[in-house]
GROMACS .gro file of C-alpha atoms in nm:
model
  366
    1UNK     CA    1   0.003   0.002  -0.002
    2UNK     CA    2   0.116   0.343  -0.091
    3UNK     CA    3   0.070   0.675  -0.199
    4UNK     CA    4   0.243   0.747  -0.528
    5UNK     CA    5   0.287   1.099  -0.734
    6UNK     CA    6   0.384   1.094  -1.071
    7UNK     CA    7   0.623   1.358  -1.154
    8UNK     CA    8   0.723   1.337  -1.523
    9UNK     CA    9   0.967   1.619  -1.622
   10UNK     CA   10   0.932   1.768  -1.338
   11UNK     CA   11   1.196   2.025  -1.275
   12UNK     CA   12   1.385   2.073  -0.977
   13UNK     CA   13   1.242   2.443  -0.978
   14UNK     CA   14   0.909   2.333  -0.965
   15UNK     CA   15   0.956   2.177  -0.671
   16UNK     CA   16   0.953   2.450  -0.326
   17UNK     CA   17   0.988   2.401   0.012
   18UNK     CA   18   0.817   2.626   0.239
   19UNK     CA   19   0.719   2.667   0.609
   20UNK     CA   20   0.339   2.717   0.632
   21UNK     CA   21   0.141   2.887   0.933
   22UNK     CA   22  -0.179   2.783   0.875
   23UNK     CA   23  -0.015   2.393   0.805
   24UNK     CA   24   0.119   2.411   1.145
   25UNK     CA   25  -0.202   2.575   1.291
   26UNK     CA   26  -0.374   2.306   1.187
   27UNK     CA   27  -0.177   2.041   1.313
   28UNK     CA   28  -0.163   2.237   1.693
   29UNK     CA   29  -0.504   2.187   1.695
   30UNK     CA   30  -0.490   1.816   1.573
   31UNK     CA   31  -0.157   1.772   1.887
   32UNK     CA   32  -0.419   1.927   2.077
   33UNK     CA   33  -0.737   1.701   1.998
   34UNK     CA   34  -0.494   1.389   2.030
   35UNK     CA   35  -0.226   1.440   2.275
   36UNK     CA   36  -0.199   1.038   2.269
   37UNK     CA   37  -0.098   1.087   1.913
   38UNK     CA   38   0.215   1.302   2.001
   39UNK     CA   39   0.385   1.222   2.325
   40UNK     CA   40   0.652   1.449   2.263
   41UNK     CA   41   0.415   1.770   2.261
   42UNK     CA   42   0.258   1.649   2.559
   43UNK     CA   43   0.395   1.930   2.779
   44UNK     CA   44   0.317   2.230   2.524
   45UNK     CA   45  -0.067   2.065   2.479
   46UNK     CA   46  -0.099   2.035   2.841
   47UNK     CA   47   0.004   2.430   2.907
   48UNK     CA   48  -0.201   2.589   2.644
   49UNK     CA   49  -0.469   2.338   2.736
   50UNK     CA   50  -0.448   2.515   3.121
   51UNK     CA   51  -0.472   2.841   2.943
   52UNK     CA   52  -0.735   2.813   2.685
   53UNK     CA   53  -1.039   2.985   2.749
   54UNK     CA   54  -1.361   2.755   2.826
   55UNK     CA   55  -1.535   2.934   2.476
   56UNK     CA   56  -1.247   2.918   2.280
   57UNK     CA   57  -1.242   2.525   2.414
   58UNK     CA   58  -1.604   2.468   2.305
   59UNK     CA   59  -1.494   2.608   1.998
   60UNK     CA   60  -1.264   2.365   1.910
   61UNK     CA   61  -1.509   2.103   1.968
   62UNK     CA   62  -1.770   2.216   1.756
   63UNK     CA   63  -1.577   2.100   1.401
   64UNK     CA   64  -1.277   1.871   1.563
   65UNK     CA   65  -1.374   1.629   1.276
   66UNK     CA   66  -1.160   1.870   1.071
   67UNK     CA   67  -0.851   1.828   1.262
   68UNK     CA   68  -0.906   1.497   1.486
   69UNK     CA   69  -1.052   1.250   1.252
   70UNK     CA   70  -0.895   1.413   0.955
   71UNK     CA   71  -0.675   1.647   0.897
   72UNK     CA   72  -0.826   1.875   0.643
   73UNK     CA   73  -0.698   1.981   0.315
   74UNK     CA   74  -0.875   2.329   0.450
   75UNK     CA   75  -0.526   2.373   0.621
   76UNK     CA   76  -0.305   2.373   0.283
   77UNK     CA   77  -0.536   2.610   0.074
   78UNK     CA   78  -0.278   2.679  -0.152
   79UNK     CA   79  -0.275   2.388  -0.348
   80UNK     CA   80  -0.627   2.495  -0.477
   81UNK     CA   81  -0.470   2.819  -0.603
   82UNK     CA   82  -0.276   2.843  -0.902
   83UNK     CA   83   0.019   2.936  -0.867
   84UNK     CA   84   0.033   2.989  -0.518
   85UNK     CA   85   0.267   2.908  -0.241
   86UNK     CA   86   0.225   2.924   0.169
   87UNK     CA   87   0.271   3.303   0.160
   88UNK     CA   88   0.449   3.313   0.495
   89UNK     CA   89   0.170   3.462   0.761
   90UNK     CA   90  -0.134   3.336   0.906
   91UNK     CA   91  -0.318   3.628   0.806
   92UNK     CA   92  -0.220   3.590   0.406
   93UNK     CA   93  -0.247   3.193   0.400
   94UNK     CA   94  -0.621   3.264   0.554
   95UNK     CA   95  -0.668   3.539   0.272
   96UNK     CA   96  -0.560   3.248   0.040
   97UNK     CA   97  -0.801   2.994   0.189
   98UNK     CA   98  -1.073   3.245   0.126
   99UNK     CA   99  -1.013   3.220  -0.237
  100UNK     CA  100  -1.155   2.850  -0.239
  101UNK     CA  101  -1.456   2.842  -0.396
  102UNK     CA  102  -1.793   2.754  -0.184
  103UNK     CA  103  -1.757   2.389  -0.356
  104UNK     CA  104  -1.383   2.321  -0.336
  105UNK     CA  105  -1.456   2.473   0.021
  106UNK     CA  106  -1.718   2.224   0.119
  107UNK     CA  107  -1.567   1.913  -0.042
  108UNK     CA  108  -1.210   1.955   0.165
  109UNK     CA  109  -1.406   2.054   0.492
  110UNK     CA  110  -1.687   1.752   0.424
  111UNK     CA  111  -1.365   1.502   0.375
  112UNK     CA  112  -1.402   1.336   0.733
  113UNK     CA  113  -1.728   1.142   0.554
  114UNK     CA  114  -1.549   1.002   0.289
  115UNK     CA  115  -1.778   1.025   0.038
  116UNK     CA  116  -1.604   1.190  -0.221
  117UNK     CA  117  -1.400   0.958  -0.443
  118UNK     CA  118  -1.071   1.142  -0.349
  119UNK     CA  119  -0.797   1.115  -0.621
  120UNK     CA  120  -1.032   1.153  -0.890
  121UNK     CA  121  -1.298   1.389  -1.029
  122UNK     CA  122  -1.609   1.348  -0.860
  123UNK     CA  123  -1.984   1.633  -0.859
  124UNK     CA  124  -1.901   1.856  -0.596
  125UNK     CA  125  -2.152   1.803  -0.264
  126UNK     CA  126  -2.295   2.160  -0.337
  127UNK     CA  127  -2.416   2.005  -0.667
  128UNK     CA  128  -2.486   1.687  -0.576
  129UNK     CA  129  -2.813   1.582  -0.364
  130UNK     CA  130  -2.754   1.203  -0.351
  131UNK     CA  131  -2.387   1.287  -0.251
  132UNK     CA  132  -2.536   1.541   0.021
  133UNK     CA  133  -2.757   1.255   0.137
  134UNK     CA  134  -2.493   0.993   0.208
  135UNK     CA  135  -2.271   1.328   0.346
  136UNK     CA  136  -2.502   1.359   0.626
  137UNK     CA  137  -2.557   0.971   0.683
  138UNK     CA  138  -2.241   0.977   0.790
  139UNK     CA  139  -2.217   1.239   1.004
  140UNK     CA  140  -2.474   1.157   1.174
  141UNK     CA  141  -2.324   0.854   1.244
  142UNK     CA  142  -2.075   1.062   1.388
  143UNK     CA  143  -2.269   1.208   1.639
  144UNK     CA  144  -2.525   1.508   1.648
  145UNK     CA  145  -2.190   1.790   1.683
  146UNK     CA  146  -2.064   1.666   1.335
  147UNK     CA  147  -2.450   1.596   1.166
  148UNK     CA  148  -2.527   2.019   1.289
  149UNK     CA  149  -2.255   2.099   1.156
  150UNK     CA  150  -2.219   1.920   0.841
  151UNK     CA  151  -2.611   2.067   0.755
  152UNK     CA  152  -2.465   2.415   0.849
  153UNK     CA  153  -2.211   2.373   0.599
  154UNK     CA  154  -2.422   2.251   0.316
  155UNK     CA  155  -2.674   2.494   0.361
  156UNK     CA  156  -2.454   2.851   0.413
  157UNK     CA  157  -2.106   2.745   0.315
  158UNK     CA  158  -2.013   3.154   0.350
  159UNK     CA  159  -2.145   3.158   0.714
  160UNK     CA  160  -1.938   2.837   0.853
  161UNK     CA  161  -1.617   2.994   0.629
  162UNK     CA  162  -1.645   3.339   0.819
  163UNK     CA  163  -1.705   3.096   1.111
  164UNK     CA  164  -1.374   2.922   1.073
  165UNK     CA  165  -1.210   3.231   1.012
  166UNK     CA  166  -1.276   3.375   1.308
  167UNK     CA  167  -1.210   3.088   1.495
  168UNK     CA  168  -0.823   3.031   1.368
  169UNK     CA  169  -0.783   3.406   1.432
  170UNK     CA  170  -0.859   3.363   1.818
  171UNK     CA  171  -0.669   3.070   1.823
  172UNK     CA  172  -0.336   3.254   1.694
  173UNK     CA  173  -0.385   3.555   1.979
  174UNK     CA  174  -0.485   3.281   2.211
  175UNK     CA  175  -0.213   3.060   2.196
  176UNK     CA  176  -0.075   2.969   1.859
  177UNK     CA  177   0.109   3.372   1.768
  178UNK     CA  178   0.379   3.237   2.036
  179UNK     CA  179   0.383   2.868   1.922
  180UNK     CA  180   0.449   2.982   1.583
  181UNK     CA  181   0.750   3.219   1.713
  182UNK     CA  182   0.934   2.957   1.856
  183UNK     CA  183   0.918   2.736   1.554
  184UNK     CA  184   0.915   2.901   1.294
  185UNK     CA  185   1.321   2.918   1.313
  186UNK     CA  186   1.335   2.595   1.253
  187UNK     CA  187   1.091   2.519   0.966
  188UNK     CA  188   1.283   2.766   0.755
  189UNK     CA  189   1.626   2.640   0.840
  190UNK     CA  190   1.483   2.287   0.739
  191UNK     CA  191   1.299   2.442   0.424
  192UNK     CA  192   1.668   2.609   0.351
  193UNK     CA  193   1.833   2.249   0.388
  194UNK     CA  194   1.605   2.059   0.219
  195UNK     CA  195   1.645   2.317  -0.095
  196UNK     CA  196   2.035   2.275  -0.073
  197UNK     CA  197   2.002   1.937  -0.126
  198UNK     CA  198   1.745   1.973  -0.444
  199UNK     CA  199   1.965   2.239  -0.589
  200UNK     CA  200   2.297   2.059  -0.473
  201UNK     CA  201   2.225   1.678  -0.489
  202UNK     CA  202   1.912   1.618  -0.676
  203UNK     CA  203   1.523   1.547  -0.590
  204UNK     CA  204   1.584   1.225  -0.511
  205UNK     CA  205   1.841   1.289  -0.191
  206UNK     CA  206   1.623   1.534  -0.101
  207UNK     CA  207   1.268   1.301  -0.030
  208UNK     CA  208   1.538   1.080   0.130
  209UNK     CA  209   1.598   1.366   0.354
  210UNK     CA  210   1.227   1.443   0.416
  211UNK     CA  211   1.162   1.079   0.530
  212UNK     CA  212   1.321   0.717   0.432
  213UNK     CA  213   0.971   0.616   0.366
  214UNK     CA  214   0.972   0.873   0.074
  215UNK     CA  215   1.134   0.724  -0.254
  216UNK     CA  216   1.197   0.828  -0.627
  217UNK     CA  217   1.190   0.548  -0.881
  218UNK     CA  218   1.538   0.472  -1.066
  219UNK     CA  219   1.365   0.683  -1.365
  220UNK     CA  220   1.288   0.967  -1.190
  221UNK     CA  221   0.964   0.959  -1.287
  222UNK     CA  222   0.689   0.883  -0.965
  223UNK     CA  223   0.740   0.960  -0.611
  224UNK     CA  224   0.627   0.676  -0.371
  225UNK     CA  225   0.530   0.679   0.002
  226UNK     CA  226   0.520   0.406   0.200
  227UNK     CA  227   0.131   0.461   0.389
  228UNK     CA  228  -0.128   0.223   0.491
  229UNK     CA  229  -0.354   0.379   0.247
  230UNK     CA  230  -0.387   0.396  -0.146
  231UNK     CA  231  -0.376   0.676  -0.352
  232UNK     CA  232  -0.236   0.842  -0.715
  233UNK     CA  233  -0.206   1.222  -0.796
  234UNK     CA  234   0.016   1.357  -1.092
  235UNK     CA  235   0.224   1.685  -1.042
  236UNK     CA  236   0.086   1.913  -1.308
  237UNK     CA  237   0.181   2.276  -1.387
  238UNK     CA  238   0.234   2.402  -1.049
  239UNK     CA  239   0.493   2.137  -0.876
  240UNK     CA  240   0.552   1.973  -0.612
  241UNK     CA  241   0.520   2.140  -0.291
  242UNK     CA  242   0.721   2.005   0.026
  243UNK     CA  243   0.595   2.166   0.380
  244UNK     CA  244   0.749   2.114   0.690
  245UNK     CA  245   0.642   2.056   1.063
  246UNK     CA  246   0.722   2.099   1.344
  247UNK     CA  247   0.444   1.938   1.594
  248UNK     CA  248   0.368   1.642   1.289
  249UNK     CA  249   0.541   1.378   1.419
  250UNK     CA  250   0.459   1.073   1.354
  251UNK     CA  251   0.223   1.176   1.103
  252UNK     CA  252   0.359   1.262   0.752
  253UNK     CA  253   0.052   1.370   0.489
  254UNK     CA  254   0.001   1.354   0.130
  255UNK     CA  255  -0.212   1.617  -0.025
  256UNK     CA  256  -0.341   1.397  -0.346
  257UNK     CA  257  -0.679   1.559  -0.378
  258UNK     CA  258  -0.775   1.565  -0.748
  259UNK     CA  259  -0.747   1.944  -0.919
  260UNK     CA  260  -0.513   2.049  -0.607
  261UNK     CA  261  -0.140   2.071  -0.624
  262UNK     CA  262   0.012   1.732  -0.434
  263UNK     CA  263   0.186   1.855  -0.151
  264UNK     CA  264   0.378   1.607   0.117
  265UNK     CA  265   0.341   1.743   0.462
  266UNK     CA  266   0.658   1.575   0.661
  267UNK     CA  267   0.788   1.624   1.028
  268UNK     CA  268   1.123   1.766   1.125
  269UNK     CA  269   1.282   1.721   1.408
  270UNK     CA  270   1.115   1.390   1.485
  271UNK     CA  271   1.214   1.096   1.689
  272UNK     CA  272   1.150   0.913   1.366
  273UNK     CA  273   1.402   0.651   1.336
  274UNK     CA  274   1.664   0.622   1.077
  275UNK     CA  275   1.503   0.348   0.884
  276UNK     CA  276   1.149   0.304   0.979
  277UNK     CA  277   0.993  -0.063   0.883
  278UNK     CA  278   0.812  -0.050   0.588
  279UNK     CA  279   0.407  -0.126   0.607
  280UNK     CA  280   0.565  -0.497   0.438
  281UNK     CA  281   0.799  -0.528   0.707
  282UNK     CA  282   0.514  -0.444   0.984
  283UNK     CA  283   0.306  -0.688   0.827
  284UNK     CA  284   0.524  -0.977   0.834
  285UNK     CA  285   0.671  -0.879   1.161
  286UNK     CA  286   0.296  -0.837   1.345
  287UNK     CA  287   0.211  -1.210   1.131
  288UNK     CA  288   0.514  -1.355   1.242
  289UNK     CA  289   0.419  -1.326   1.588
  290UNK     CA  290   0.116  -1.416   1.574
  291UNK     CA  291   0.166  -1.820   1.590
  292UNK     CA  292   0.166  -1.946   1.964
  293UNK     CA  293   0.453  -2.160   1.811
  294UNK     CA  294   0.643  -1.897   1.735
  295UNK     CA  295   0.602  -1.727   2.062
  296UNK     CA  296   0.699  -1.967   2.295
  297UNK     CA  297   1.045  -1.987   2.024
  298UNK     CA  298   1.096  -1.651   2.034
  299UNK     CA  299   1.031  -1.637   2.463
  300UNK     CA  300   1.402  -1.878   2.423
  301UNK     CA  301   1.566  -1.710   2.140
  302UNK     CA  302   1.581  -1.395   2.337
  303UNK     CA  303   1.761  -1.563   2.604
  304UNK     CA  304   2.049  -1.698   2.395
  305UNK     CA  305   2.100  -1.841   2.077
  306UNK     CA  306   2.031  -2.196   2.012
  307UNK     CA  307   2.007  -2.461   1.719
  308UNK     CA  308   1.745  -2.582   1.559
  309UNK     CA  309   1.804  -2.948   1.719
  310UNK     CA  310   1.780  -2.780   2.051
  311UNK     CA  311   1.443  -2.580   2.018
  312UNK     CA  312   1.346  -2.878   1.871
  313UNK     CA  313   1.442  -3.099   2.186
  314UNK     CA  314   1.286  -2.858   2.373
  315UNK     CA  315   0.964  -2.806   2.261
  316UNK     CA  316   0.888  -3.129   2.157
  317UNK     CA  317   0.837  -3.041   1.796
  318UNK     CA  318   1.043  -3.201   1.436
  319UNK     CA  319   1.355  -3.032   1.329
  320UNK     CA  320   1.168  -2.955   0.984
  321UNK     CA  321   0.907  -2.792   1.180
  322UNK     CA  322   1.096  -2.548   1.410
  323UNK     CA  323   1.308  -2.488   1.056
  324UNK     CA  324   0.983  -2.348   0.932
  325UNK     CA  325   0.883  -2.139   1.228
  326UNK     CA  326   1.259  -1.990   1.195
  327UNK     CA  327   1.250  -1.893   0.827
  328UNK     CA  328   0.898  -1.703   0.903
  329UNK     CA  329   1.092  -1.508   1.179
  330UNK     CA  330   1.384  -1.466   0.947
  331UNK     CA  331   1.201  -1.331   0.700
  332UNK     CA  332   1.031  -1.087   0.905
  333UNK     CA  333   1.396  -0.969   1.025
  334UNK     CA  334   1.318  -1.115   1.389
  335UNK     CA  335   1.552  -1.344   1.421
  336UNK     CA  336   1.905  -1.312   1.310
  337UNK     CA  337   2.212  -1.675   1.268
  338UNK     CA  338   2.546  -1.691   1.270
  339UNK     CA  339   2.784  -2.048   1.254
  340UNK     CA  340   2.973  -2.136   1.523
  341UNK     CA  341   3.164  -2.455   1.335
  342UNK     CA  342   2.930  -2.682   1.232
  343UNK     CA  343   2.605  -2.551   1.406
  344UNK     CA  344   2.425  -2.243   1.301
  345UNK     CA  345   2.267  -2.077   1.594
  346UNK     CA  346   1.969  -1.856   1.608
  347UNK     CA  347   1.883  -1.543   1.819
  348UNK     CA  348   1.580  -1.293   1.828
  349UNK     CA  349   1.713  -0.987   1.716
  350UNK     CA  350   1.577  -0.773   2.033
  351UNK     CA  351   1.657  -0.435   1.893
  352UNK     CA  352   1.423  -0.478   1.589
  353UNK     CA  353   1.146  -0.647   1.859
  354UNK     CA  354   1.175  -0.323   2.096
  355UNK     CA  355   1.091  -0.092   1.813
  356UNK     CA  356   0.773  -0.282   1.732
  357UNK     CA  357   0.559  -0.087   1.916
  358UNK     CA  358   0.660   0.252   1.774
  359UNK     CA  359   0.682   0.082   1.400
  360UNK     CA  360   0.362   0.006   1.470
  361UNK     CA  361   0.242   0.334   1.591
  362UNK     CA  362   0.439   0.562   1.346
  363UNK     CA  363   0.299   0.312   1.019
  364UNK     CA  364  -0.052   0.341   1.144
  365UNK     CA  365  -0.045   0.732   1.184
  366UNK     CA  366   0.202   0.795   0.896
   0.00000   0.00000   0.00000
């Protein structure tokens, strides 16, 4: 599973790395709503929540599906505006958000209903009665708050747009302006670094620096992002946009909405492992450990190295049966082998096993 971005003929100067205060505000709202996703931001989130006015906290809950259930593309509005880049200030990027048509705004805001086909052209919800009904049904299944907001959004987009802008401006005054003044220097430095890599080393090196799970094929025609989702986009005249975030780990977002400029919204300064497990590796490891016999073998192999014959004797199994189970564990990268004379010894790679929890979390939230 992966998100693929076709980039035929993409020139280096068509790739831009630009920080975005609006995208960072969206990620701040997500981190406040889902602090469990962001253990490194727990202190910041606790401090902001403690100082927040109750009225603002209530408004944050009113439309939290825009940044909690999903990370709405509304926080990356320049991707829908021709020849636009992040404007550098929150006010200017809110102005870019105002440039979206009502149809674009509503479709992006209603993404949490999963009614629209994200990566292909589909009728706009405002002009599709059947789509509106399905969207409201899905919103109703999420609770009365979501359905009330969705109904307002479909009935009167301008009022909801005005409400959202006022809310984001109030968030800026309450906590985000201070946060952005602290984070923007790190983001600007990362953007300069990635731009230098693009200029001097090429796109493959720059993407590898974004994350080891982002790769460029040998022909330089397709970017693949290893994620637990399927998606496909194609770079058009506007090129490719990379937007760094300081608050985002472990999320690596890929905007591939039909008709919008593709965007990689990637974390910087994160505790991400140098070589995080791919989705395929993670699936193999979880499956390998799901068998009770292999779990018992791991108990022994975690303590010391054993030959196949020793494991067979201890567990009352045949040597071929043990070999089959060891083969599954080795293919998953959980067991290492070494030779001592004429004996082959097997041992659990405890470092890899210890990383399984963080690999799993990073993989499903990536």
